[in-house]
Coordinates of C-alpha atoms in Angstrom, one line a residue:
Chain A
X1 CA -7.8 13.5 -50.1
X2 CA -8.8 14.6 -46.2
X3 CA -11.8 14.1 -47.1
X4 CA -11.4 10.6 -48.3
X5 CA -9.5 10.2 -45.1
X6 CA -11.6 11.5 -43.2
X7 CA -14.6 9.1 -44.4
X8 CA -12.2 6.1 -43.5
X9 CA -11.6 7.5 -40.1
X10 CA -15.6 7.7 -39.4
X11 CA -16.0 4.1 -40.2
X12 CA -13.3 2.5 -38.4
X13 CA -14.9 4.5 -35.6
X14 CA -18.4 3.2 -36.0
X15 CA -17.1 -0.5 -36.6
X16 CA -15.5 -0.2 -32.9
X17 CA -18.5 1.3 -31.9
X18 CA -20.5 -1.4 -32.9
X19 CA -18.4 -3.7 -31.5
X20 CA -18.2 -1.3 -28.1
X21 CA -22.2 -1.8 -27.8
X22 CA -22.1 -5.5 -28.1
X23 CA -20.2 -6.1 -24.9
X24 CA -22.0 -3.4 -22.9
X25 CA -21.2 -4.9 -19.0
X26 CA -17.6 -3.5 -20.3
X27 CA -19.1 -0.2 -19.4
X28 CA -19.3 -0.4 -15.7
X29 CA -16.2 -3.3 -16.0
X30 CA -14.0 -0.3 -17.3
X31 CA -15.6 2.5 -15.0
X32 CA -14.7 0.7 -11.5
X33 CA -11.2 -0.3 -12.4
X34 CA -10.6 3.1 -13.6
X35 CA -11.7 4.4 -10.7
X36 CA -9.5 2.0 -8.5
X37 CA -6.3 2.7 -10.8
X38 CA -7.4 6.4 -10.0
X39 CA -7.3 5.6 -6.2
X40 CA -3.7 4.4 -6.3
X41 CA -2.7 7.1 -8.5
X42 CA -3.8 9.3 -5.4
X43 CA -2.7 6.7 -2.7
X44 CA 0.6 8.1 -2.6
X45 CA 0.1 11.6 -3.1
X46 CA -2.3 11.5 0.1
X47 CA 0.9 9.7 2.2
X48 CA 3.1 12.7 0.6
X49 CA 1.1 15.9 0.9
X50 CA 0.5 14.4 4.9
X51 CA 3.8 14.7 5.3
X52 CA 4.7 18.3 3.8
X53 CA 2.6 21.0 2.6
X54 CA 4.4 21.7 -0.3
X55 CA 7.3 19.8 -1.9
X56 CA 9.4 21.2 -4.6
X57 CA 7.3 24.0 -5.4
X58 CA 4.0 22.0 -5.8
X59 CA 1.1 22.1 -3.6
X60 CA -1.3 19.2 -3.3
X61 CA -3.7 20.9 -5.4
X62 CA -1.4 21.7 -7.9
X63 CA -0.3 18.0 -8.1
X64 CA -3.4 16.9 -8.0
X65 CA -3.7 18.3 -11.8
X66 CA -0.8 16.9 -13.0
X67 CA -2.6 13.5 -12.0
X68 CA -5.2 14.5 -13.7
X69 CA -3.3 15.4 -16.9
X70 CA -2.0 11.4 -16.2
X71 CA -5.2 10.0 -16.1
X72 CA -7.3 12.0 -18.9
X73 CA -4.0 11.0 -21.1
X74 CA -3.9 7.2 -20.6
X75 CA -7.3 6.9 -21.2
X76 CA -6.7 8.2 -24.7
X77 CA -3.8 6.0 -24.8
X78 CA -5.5 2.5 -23.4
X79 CA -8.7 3.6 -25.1
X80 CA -7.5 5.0 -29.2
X81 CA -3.9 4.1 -29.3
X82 CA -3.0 1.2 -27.7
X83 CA -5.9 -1.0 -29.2
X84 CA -4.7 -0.3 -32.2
X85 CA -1.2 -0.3 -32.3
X86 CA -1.3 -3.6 -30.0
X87 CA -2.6 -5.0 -33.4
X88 CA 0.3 -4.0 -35.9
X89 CA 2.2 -6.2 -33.6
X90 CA -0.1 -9.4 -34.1
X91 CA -0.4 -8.4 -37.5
X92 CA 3.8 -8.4 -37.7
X93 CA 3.8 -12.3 -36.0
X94 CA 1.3 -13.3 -38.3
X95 CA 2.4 -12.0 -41.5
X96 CA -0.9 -10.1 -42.0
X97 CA 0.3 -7.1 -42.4
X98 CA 0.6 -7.4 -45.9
X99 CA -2.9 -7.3 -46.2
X100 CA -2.9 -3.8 -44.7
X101 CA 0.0 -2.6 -46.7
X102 CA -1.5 -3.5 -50.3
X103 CA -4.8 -1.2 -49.1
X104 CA -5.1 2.4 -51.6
X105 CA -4.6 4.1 -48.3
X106 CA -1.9 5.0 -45.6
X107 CA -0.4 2.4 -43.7
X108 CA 0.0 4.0 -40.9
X109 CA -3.2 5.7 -41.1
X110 CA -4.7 2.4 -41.3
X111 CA -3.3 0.3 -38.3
X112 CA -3.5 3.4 -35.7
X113 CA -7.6 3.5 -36.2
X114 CA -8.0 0.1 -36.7
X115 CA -9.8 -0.5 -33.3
X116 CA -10.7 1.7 -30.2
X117 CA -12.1 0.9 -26.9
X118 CA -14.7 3.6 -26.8
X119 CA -15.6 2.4 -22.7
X120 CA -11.8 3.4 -21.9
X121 CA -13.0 7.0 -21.9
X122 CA -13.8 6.3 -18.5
X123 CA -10.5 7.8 -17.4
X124 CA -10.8 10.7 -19.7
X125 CA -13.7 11.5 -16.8
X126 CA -11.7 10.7 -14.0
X127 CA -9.3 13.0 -15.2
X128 CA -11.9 15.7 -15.6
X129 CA -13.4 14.7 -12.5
X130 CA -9.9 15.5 -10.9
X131 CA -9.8 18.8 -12.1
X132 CA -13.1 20.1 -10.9
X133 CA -11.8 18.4 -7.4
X134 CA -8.4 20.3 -8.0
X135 CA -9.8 23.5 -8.5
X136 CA -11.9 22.9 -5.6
X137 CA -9.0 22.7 -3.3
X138 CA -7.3 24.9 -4.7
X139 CA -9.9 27.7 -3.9
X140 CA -10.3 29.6 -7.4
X141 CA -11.3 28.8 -11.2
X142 CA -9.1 28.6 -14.1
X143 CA -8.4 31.5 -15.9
X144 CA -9.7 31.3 -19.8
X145 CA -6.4 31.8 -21.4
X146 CA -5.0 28.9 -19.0
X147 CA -7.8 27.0 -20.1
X148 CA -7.3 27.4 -24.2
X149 CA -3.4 26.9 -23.4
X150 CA -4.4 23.6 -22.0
X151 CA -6.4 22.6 -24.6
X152 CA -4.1 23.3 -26.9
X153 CA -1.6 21.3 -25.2
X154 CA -4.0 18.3 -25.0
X155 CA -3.6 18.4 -28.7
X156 CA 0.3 18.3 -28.5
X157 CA 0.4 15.9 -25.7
X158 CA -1.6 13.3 -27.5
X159 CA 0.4 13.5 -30.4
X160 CA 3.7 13.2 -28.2
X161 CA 1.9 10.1 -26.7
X162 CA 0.8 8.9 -30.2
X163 CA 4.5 9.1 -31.5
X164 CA 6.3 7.6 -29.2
X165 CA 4.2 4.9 -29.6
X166 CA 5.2 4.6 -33.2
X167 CA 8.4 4.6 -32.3
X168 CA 7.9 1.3 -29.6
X169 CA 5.9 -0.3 -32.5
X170 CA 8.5 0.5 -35.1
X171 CA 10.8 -1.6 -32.5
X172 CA 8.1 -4.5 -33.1
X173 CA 9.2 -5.0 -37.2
X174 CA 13.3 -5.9 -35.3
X175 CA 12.6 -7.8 -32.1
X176 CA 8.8 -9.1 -33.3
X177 CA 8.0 -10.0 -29.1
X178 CA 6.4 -6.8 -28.5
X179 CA 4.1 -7.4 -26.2
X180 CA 6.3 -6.8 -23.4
X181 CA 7.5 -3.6 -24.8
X182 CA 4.4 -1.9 -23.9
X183 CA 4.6 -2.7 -20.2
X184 CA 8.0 -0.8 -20.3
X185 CA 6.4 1.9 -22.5
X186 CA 3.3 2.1 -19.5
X187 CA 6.2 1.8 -16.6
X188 CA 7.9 4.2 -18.5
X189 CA 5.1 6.8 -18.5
X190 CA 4.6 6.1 -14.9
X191 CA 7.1 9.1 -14.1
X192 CA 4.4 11.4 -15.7
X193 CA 2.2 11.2 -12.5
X194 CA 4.8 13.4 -11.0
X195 CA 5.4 17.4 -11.8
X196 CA 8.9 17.3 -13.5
X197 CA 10.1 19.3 -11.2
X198 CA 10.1 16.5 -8.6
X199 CA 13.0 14.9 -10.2
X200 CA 15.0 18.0 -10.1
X201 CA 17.0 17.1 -6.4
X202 CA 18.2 13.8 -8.4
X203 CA 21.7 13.4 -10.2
X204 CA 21.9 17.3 -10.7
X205 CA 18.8 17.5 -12.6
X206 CA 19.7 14.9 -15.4
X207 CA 16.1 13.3 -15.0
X208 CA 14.1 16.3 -15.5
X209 CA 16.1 17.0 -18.8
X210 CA 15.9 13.6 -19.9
X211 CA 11.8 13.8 -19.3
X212 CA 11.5 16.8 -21.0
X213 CA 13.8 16.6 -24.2
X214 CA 14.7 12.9 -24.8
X215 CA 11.1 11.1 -23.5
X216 CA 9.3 14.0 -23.3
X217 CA 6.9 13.2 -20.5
X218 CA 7.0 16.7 -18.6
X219 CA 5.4 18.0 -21.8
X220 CA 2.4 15.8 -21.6
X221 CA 1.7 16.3 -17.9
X222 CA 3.3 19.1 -16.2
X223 CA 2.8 22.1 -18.9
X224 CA -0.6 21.3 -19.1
X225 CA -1.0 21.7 -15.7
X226 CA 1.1 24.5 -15.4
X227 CA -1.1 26.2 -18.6
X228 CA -4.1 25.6 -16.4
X229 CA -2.5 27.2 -13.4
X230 CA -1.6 30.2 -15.4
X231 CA 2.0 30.1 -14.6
X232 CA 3.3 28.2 -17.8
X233 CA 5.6 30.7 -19.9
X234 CA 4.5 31.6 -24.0
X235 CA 7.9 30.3 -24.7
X236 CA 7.1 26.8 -23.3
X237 CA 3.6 26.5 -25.2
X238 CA 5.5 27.6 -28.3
X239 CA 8.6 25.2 -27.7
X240 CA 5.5 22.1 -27.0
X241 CA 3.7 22.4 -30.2
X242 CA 7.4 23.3 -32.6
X243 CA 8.7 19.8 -30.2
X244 CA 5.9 17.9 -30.8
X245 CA 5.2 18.9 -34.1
X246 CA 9.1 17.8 -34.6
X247 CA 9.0 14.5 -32.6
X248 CA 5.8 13.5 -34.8
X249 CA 7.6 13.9 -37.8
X250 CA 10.7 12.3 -36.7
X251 CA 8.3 9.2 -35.7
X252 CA 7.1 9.1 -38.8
X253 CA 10.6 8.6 -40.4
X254 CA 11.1 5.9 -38.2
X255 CA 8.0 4.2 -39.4
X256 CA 8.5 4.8 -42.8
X257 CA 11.7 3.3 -42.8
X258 CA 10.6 0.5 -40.4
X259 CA 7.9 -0.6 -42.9
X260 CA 10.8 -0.3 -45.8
X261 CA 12.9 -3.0 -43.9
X262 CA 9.5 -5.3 -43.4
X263 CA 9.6 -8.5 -45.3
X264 CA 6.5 -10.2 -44.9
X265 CA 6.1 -13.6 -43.4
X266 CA 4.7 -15.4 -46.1
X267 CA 7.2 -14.1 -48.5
Chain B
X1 CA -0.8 -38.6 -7.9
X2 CA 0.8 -39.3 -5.1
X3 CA 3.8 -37.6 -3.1
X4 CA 5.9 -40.4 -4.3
X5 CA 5.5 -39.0 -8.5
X6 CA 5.6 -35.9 -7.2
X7 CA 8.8 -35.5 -6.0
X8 CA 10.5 -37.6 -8.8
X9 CA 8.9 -34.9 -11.0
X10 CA 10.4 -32.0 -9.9
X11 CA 14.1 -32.6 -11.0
X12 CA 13.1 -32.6 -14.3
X13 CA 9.9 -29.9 -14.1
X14 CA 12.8 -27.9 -12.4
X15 CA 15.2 -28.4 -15.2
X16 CA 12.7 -27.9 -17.7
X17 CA 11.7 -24.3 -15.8
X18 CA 15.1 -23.1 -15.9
X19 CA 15.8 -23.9 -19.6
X20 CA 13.0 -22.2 -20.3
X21 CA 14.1 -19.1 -18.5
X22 CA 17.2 -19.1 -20.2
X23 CA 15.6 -19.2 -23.6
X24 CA 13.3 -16.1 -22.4
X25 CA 16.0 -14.1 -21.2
X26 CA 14.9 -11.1 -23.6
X27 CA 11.8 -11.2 -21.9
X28 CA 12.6 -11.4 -18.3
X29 CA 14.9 -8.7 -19.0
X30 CA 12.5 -6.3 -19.9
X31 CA 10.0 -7.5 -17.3
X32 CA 12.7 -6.2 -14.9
X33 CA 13.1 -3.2 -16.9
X34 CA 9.2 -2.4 -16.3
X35 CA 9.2 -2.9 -12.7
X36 CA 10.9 1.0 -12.1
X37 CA 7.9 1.8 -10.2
X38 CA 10.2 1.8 -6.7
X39 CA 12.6 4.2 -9.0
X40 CA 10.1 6.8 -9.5
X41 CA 8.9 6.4 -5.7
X42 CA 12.4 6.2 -4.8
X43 CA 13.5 9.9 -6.7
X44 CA 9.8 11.4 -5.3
X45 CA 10.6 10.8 -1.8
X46 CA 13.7 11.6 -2.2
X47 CA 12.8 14.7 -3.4
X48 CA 10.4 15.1 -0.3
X49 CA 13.2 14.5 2.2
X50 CA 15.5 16.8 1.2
X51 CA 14.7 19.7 3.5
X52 CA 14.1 17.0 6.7
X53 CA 14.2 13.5 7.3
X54 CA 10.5 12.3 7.3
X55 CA 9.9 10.0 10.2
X56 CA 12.9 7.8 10.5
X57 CA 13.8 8.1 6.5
X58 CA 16.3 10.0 5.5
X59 CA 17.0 10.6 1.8
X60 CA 20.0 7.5 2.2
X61 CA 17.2 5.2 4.5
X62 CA 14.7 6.6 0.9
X63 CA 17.2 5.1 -1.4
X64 CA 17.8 1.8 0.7
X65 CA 14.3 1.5 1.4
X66 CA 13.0 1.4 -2.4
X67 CA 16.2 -0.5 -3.6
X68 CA 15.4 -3.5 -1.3
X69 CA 11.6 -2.8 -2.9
X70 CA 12.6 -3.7 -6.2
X71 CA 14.9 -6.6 -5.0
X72 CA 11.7 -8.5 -2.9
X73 CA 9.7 -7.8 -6.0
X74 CA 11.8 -9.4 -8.5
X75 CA 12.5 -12.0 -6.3
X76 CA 8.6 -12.8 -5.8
X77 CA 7.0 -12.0 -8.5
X78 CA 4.8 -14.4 -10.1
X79 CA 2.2 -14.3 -12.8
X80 CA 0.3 -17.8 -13.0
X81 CA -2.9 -16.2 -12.2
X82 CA -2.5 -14.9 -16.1
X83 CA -1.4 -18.0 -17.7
X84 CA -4.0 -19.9 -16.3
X85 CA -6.8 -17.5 -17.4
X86 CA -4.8 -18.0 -21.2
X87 CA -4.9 -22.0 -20.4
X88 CA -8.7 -22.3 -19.5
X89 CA -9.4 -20.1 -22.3
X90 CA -7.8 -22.1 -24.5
X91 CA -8.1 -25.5 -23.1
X92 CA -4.4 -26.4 -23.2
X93 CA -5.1 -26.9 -19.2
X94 CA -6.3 -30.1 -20.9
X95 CA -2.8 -31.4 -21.0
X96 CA -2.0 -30.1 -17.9
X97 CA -4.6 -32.5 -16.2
X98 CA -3.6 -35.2 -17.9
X99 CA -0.7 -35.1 -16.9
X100 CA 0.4 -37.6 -13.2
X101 CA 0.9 -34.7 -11.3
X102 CA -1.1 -32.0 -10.4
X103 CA -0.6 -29.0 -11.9
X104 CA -0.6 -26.3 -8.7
X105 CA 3.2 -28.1 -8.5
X106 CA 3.9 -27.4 -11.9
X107 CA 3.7 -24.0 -11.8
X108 CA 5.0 -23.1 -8.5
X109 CA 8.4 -25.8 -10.0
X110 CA 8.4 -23.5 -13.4
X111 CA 8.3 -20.4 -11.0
X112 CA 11.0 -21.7 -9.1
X113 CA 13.1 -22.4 -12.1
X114 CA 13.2 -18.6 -12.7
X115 CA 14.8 -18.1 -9.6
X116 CA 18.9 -17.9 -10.5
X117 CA 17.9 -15.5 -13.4
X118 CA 16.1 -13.5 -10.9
X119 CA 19.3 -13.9 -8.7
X120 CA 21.2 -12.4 -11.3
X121 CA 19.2 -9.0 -11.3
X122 CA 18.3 -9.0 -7.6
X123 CA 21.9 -9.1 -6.2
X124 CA 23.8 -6.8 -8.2
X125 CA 21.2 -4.1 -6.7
X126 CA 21.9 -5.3 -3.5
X127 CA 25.6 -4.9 -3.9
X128 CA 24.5 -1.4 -5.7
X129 CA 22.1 -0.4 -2.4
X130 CA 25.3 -1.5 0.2
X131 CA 27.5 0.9 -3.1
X132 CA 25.0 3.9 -2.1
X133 CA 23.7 3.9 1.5
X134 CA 26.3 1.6 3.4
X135 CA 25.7 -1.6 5.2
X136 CA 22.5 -0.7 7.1
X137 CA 21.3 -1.5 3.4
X138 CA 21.5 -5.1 4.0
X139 CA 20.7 -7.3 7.2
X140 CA 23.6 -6.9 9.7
X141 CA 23.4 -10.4 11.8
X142 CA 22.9 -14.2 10.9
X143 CA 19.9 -14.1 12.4
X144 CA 18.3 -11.2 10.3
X145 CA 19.6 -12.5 7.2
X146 CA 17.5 -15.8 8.1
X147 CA 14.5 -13.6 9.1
X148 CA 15.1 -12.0 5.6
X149 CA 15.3 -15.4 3.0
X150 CA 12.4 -16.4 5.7
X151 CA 9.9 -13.2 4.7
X152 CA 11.0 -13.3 1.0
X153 CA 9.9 -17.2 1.0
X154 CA 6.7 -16.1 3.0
X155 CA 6.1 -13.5 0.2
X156 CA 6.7 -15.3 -2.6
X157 CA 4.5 -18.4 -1.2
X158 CA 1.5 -15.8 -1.1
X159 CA 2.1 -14.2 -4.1
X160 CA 2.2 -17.2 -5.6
X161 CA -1.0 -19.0 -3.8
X162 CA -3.3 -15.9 -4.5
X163 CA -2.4 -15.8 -7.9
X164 CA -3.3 -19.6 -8.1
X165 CA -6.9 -18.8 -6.6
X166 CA -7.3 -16.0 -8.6
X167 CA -6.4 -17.6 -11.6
X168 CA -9.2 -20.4 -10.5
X169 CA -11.8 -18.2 -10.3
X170 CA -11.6 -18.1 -14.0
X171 CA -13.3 -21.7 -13.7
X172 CA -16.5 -19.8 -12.2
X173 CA -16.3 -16.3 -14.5
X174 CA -15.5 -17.2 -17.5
X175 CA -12.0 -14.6 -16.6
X176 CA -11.0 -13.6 -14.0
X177 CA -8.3 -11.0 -14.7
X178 CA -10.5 -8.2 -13.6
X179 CA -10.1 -9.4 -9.8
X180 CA -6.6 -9.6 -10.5
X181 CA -6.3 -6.4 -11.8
X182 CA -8.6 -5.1 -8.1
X183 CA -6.2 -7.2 -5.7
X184 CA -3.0 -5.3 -8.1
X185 CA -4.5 -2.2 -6.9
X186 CA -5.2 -3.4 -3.0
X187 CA -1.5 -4.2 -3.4
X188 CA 0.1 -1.0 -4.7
X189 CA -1.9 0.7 -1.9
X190 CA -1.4 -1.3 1.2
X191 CA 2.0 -3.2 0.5
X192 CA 4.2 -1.0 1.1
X193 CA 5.3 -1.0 -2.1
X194 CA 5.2 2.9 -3.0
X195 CA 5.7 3.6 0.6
X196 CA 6.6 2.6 3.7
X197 CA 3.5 1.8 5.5
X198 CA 4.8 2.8 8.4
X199 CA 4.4 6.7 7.4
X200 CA 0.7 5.9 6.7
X201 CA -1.8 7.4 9.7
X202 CA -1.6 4.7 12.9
X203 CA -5.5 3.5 12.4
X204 CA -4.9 2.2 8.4
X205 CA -1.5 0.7 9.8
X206 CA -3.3 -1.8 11.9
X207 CA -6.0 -2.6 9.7
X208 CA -2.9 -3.6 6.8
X209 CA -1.0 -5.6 9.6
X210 CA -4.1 -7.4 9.5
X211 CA -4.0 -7.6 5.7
X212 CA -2.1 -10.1 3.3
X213 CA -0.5 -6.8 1.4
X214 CA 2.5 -6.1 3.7
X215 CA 3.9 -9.4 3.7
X216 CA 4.0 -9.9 0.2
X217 CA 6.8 -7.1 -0.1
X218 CA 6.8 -4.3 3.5
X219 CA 7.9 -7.1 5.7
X220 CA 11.2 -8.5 3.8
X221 CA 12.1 -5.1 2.7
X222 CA 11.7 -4.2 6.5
X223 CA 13.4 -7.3 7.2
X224 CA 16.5 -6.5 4.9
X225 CA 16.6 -2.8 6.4
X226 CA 16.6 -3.8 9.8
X227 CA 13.4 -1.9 10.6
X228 CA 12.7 -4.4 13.4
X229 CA 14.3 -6.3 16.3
X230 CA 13.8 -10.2 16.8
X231 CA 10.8 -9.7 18.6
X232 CA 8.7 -7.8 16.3
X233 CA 10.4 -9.7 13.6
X234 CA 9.2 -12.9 14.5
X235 CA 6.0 -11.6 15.4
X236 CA 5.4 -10.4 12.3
X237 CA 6.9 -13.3 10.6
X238 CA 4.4 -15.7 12.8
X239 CA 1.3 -13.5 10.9
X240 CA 3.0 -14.1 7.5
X241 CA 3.2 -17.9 7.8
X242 CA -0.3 -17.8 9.0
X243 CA -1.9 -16.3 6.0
X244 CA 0.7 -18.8 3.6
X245 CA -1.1 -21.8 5.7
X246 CA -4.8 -19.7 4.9
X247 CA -4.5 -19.0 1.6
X248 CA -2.4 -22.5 0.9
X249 CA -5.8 -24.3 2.4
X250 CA -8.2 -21.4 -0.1
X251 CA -6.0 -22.2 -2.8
X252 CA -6.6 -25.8 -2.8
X253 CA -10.0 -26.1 -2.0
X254 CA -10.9 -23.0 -4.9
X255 CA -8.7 -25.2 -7.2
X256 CA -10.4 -28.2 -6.3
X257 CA -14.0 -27.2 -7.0
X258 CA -13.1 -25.4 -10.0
X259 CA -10.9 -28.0 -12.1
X260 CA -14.7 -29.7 -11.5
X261 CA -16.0 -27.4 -13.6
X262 CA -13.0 -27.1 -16.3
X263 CA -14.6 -28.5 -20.2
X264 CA -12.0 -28.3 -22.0
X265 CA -12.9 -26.9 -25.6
X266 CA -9.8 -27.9 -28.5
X267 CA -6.5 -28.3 -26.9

């Protein structure tokens, strides 16, 4: 069964790769915009840390990781899940999805691998690039148990990332015009360039609670960042995998019954 | 195509606009819902104030300032520079041309159109910004509030003229949503959009006052905060009008050259 799943996965990944190597001025396309999207992720955290050293308990350093957490992270999301999920939504208007429902393998399996951008991974680079730079600054290396913590939360981050995109798409089979939703999904995960802690001073802390139990976007950002500073507590890496783990399965619910409640176009 | 057709078109290219507004409602709604970018600026400096004012922003003048951010923006926002990339793509520009009148007037009427639903979302957080931080949230004099609709037309004419160019360059690359995407950047940094560009260090200040950036959205936010007095108002409002008349003459003569180029494929 993994196995068999497994198989699938490695073609879908070659067919985008093939397709990856066929428009190969992508490659240097994708690597300057990343690198100007980079730019005004740091425009403002420049104009800030010229202003104060350290604001809310995060030096520029230390923020500087957290916008590298945000950029390695959207270049997994505009590079393996958005792709992808962008196409249930045509497949929705266009009734094709029945073609990927009557396959002898999971649906939702299916339409998140249908297509990656492999030249996205330019911002997976960025991000690492903004670590080295971080660590730089900061005057001292990662220690190795910061540095398995944070790799561990990359794994619960993407899947935090991975559901809630479920979730938006599950949205796609009630109000079909999707397309839109995902600039509010991106504008949405815009507050991730920012350690949760930021948002403490506003309406009595409401926003950090909301961004780390309702959307959790301090999970996906600031922990890992904190995990690589050493400073995150055991409880929090426990409470990240046991609340991604549980958001993940929630989403798939949701998907479940979303597909239940499809009827197909043609039908 | 003469001025004469022109004109009796626009009634009805108006009309058409705003029905077509009306029936996207869903859509514009969450388009306003995506532009939060000013919130999370907003909280962040916020959060940064809260031990000292920085410059002449307080945490109240924080609040005002990125309130009237998201007002200028949804009241100049325009995105032809896409739909004509989608048009020459498709051909449908086809129709377009055939048509008596040219089309640079039919999209700045259908953007126009837009403007009472944008009305609708822009004042309420006016009323909400004079709610939180008092009148100094809103111009205080007749003649400010004239300097104000002034900049806000001047910002929305270059919004709107650079996203016609841009969207012409598609006639000489084939797409052109990559520049689009670079001048989005340019814009984020240097409008004063995410900040005020007066807290930026005094050499990059003059270089932006020499820049289109600011008066797309700094000057009628610093216009409806009062930032200025009639002098420095109406200088700045002099360099505004100036690039409009630049970019309007750019616009045309891009446009011109390129529709030259347009063969149409389908439509």
């Amino acid at each position: 069964m993994v196995r068999r799943y497994l198989r699938l996965l490695g073609i879908q990944l070659k067919a985008s790769g093939l397709l990856a190597l066929q428009y190969r001025a992508d490659f240097f396309t994708e690597g300057v915009t990343s690198f100007f999207w980079t730019f005004t992720a740091l425009a403002p955290l420049f104009v800030v840390y010229g202003e104060r050293p350290v604001v809310e308990g995060w030096g520029f350093g230390e923020a500087l990781l957290v916008v590298g957490w945000f950029t390695l992270l959207q270049g997994i999301l505009e590079g393996a899940i958005n792709p992808s999920l962008t196409g249930v939504v045509e497949h929705i208007r266009k009734g094709t999805l029945d073609f990927v429902l009557l396959k002898p393998a999971d649906a939702q399996f299916l339409v998140s691998t249908q297509r990656f951008l492999p030249w996205r991974a330019f911002n997976v680079l960025t991000g690492l690039g903004l670590f080295v730079y971080a660590f730089v600054q900061l005057g001292r290396a990662p220690s190795l148990t910061g540095v398995l913590a944070s790799v561990l939360l990359l794994g619960t981050s993407t899947l935090l990332l991975y559901s809630l995109w479920i979730l938006t798409v599950s949205a796609a089979f009630f109000v079909v015009r999707v397309d839109n939703l995902t600039y509010l999904f991106t504008s949405i995960f815009d507050f991730a360039r920012w350690p949760s802690s930021m948002f403490q001073g506003v309406a009595k802390g409401a926003l950090t609670l909301v961004f780390t139990y309702v959307i959790p976007l301090a999970l996906m950002t600031t922990f890992p960042a904190e995990a690589m500073l050493g400073r995150l507590p055991a409880r929090s890496l426990v409470g990240a995998v046991v609340g991604s783990v549980a958001f993940a399965w929630v989403a798939r619910r949701v998907w479940l019954r979303s597909i239940g409640h499809y009827t197909s176009a043609s039908s | 195509m003469s001025l004469h057709t022109t004109l009796r078109a626009m009634p009805t290219l108006l009309r058409v606009g705003f029905a077509e507004a009306v029936a996207y409602r869903a859509e514009m709604f969450i388009w306003v819902l995506s532009t939060t970018l000013p919130l999370v600026n907003m909280v962040l400096w916020m959060a940064v104030a809260r031990t000292a004012p920085v410059g002449r922003f307080g945490q109240a003048d924080f609040v005002g300032y990125f309130l009237a951010t998201f007002v200028v923006r949804q009241l100049t926002s325009v995105w032809v520079a896409w739909v004509i990339n989608w048009e020459v793509r498709q051909g449908t520009l086809a129709m377009r041309l055939l048509r008596p009148i040219s089309p640079l007037w039919a999209y700045a009427a259908e953007n126009v159109a837009g403007f009472p639903m944008r009305l609708l979302v822009a004042v309420p957080v006016m009323v909400l910004s004079v709610v939180l931080v008092g009148s100094k949230a809103v111009p205080q004099h007749a003649w400010q509030w004239g300097f104000f609709v002034l900049a806000v037309l001047g910002g929305w004419a270059i919004t709107l003229l650079v996203n016609i160019a841009i969207g012409a360059l598609s006639f000489f690359l084939g797409s052109s949503l990559k520049v689009m995407e670079v001048w989005l950047v340019l814009f984020f940094v240097c409008s004063g959009y995410m900040y005020p560009v007066e807290l930026l260090p005094a050499g990059l200040r003059t270089l932006i006052n020499w820049l289109p950036f600011r008066y797309q959205i700094g000057l009628p936010v610093e216009l409806m905060t009062g930032a200025h007095d009639w002098r420095e108002a109406l200088v700045l409002l002099g360099a505004q009008w100036t690039w409009v008349a630049l970019l309007g003459v750019l616009t045309v003569v891009l446009w011109k050259q390129g529709v030259k180029r347009f063969a149409a494929f389908g439509g």
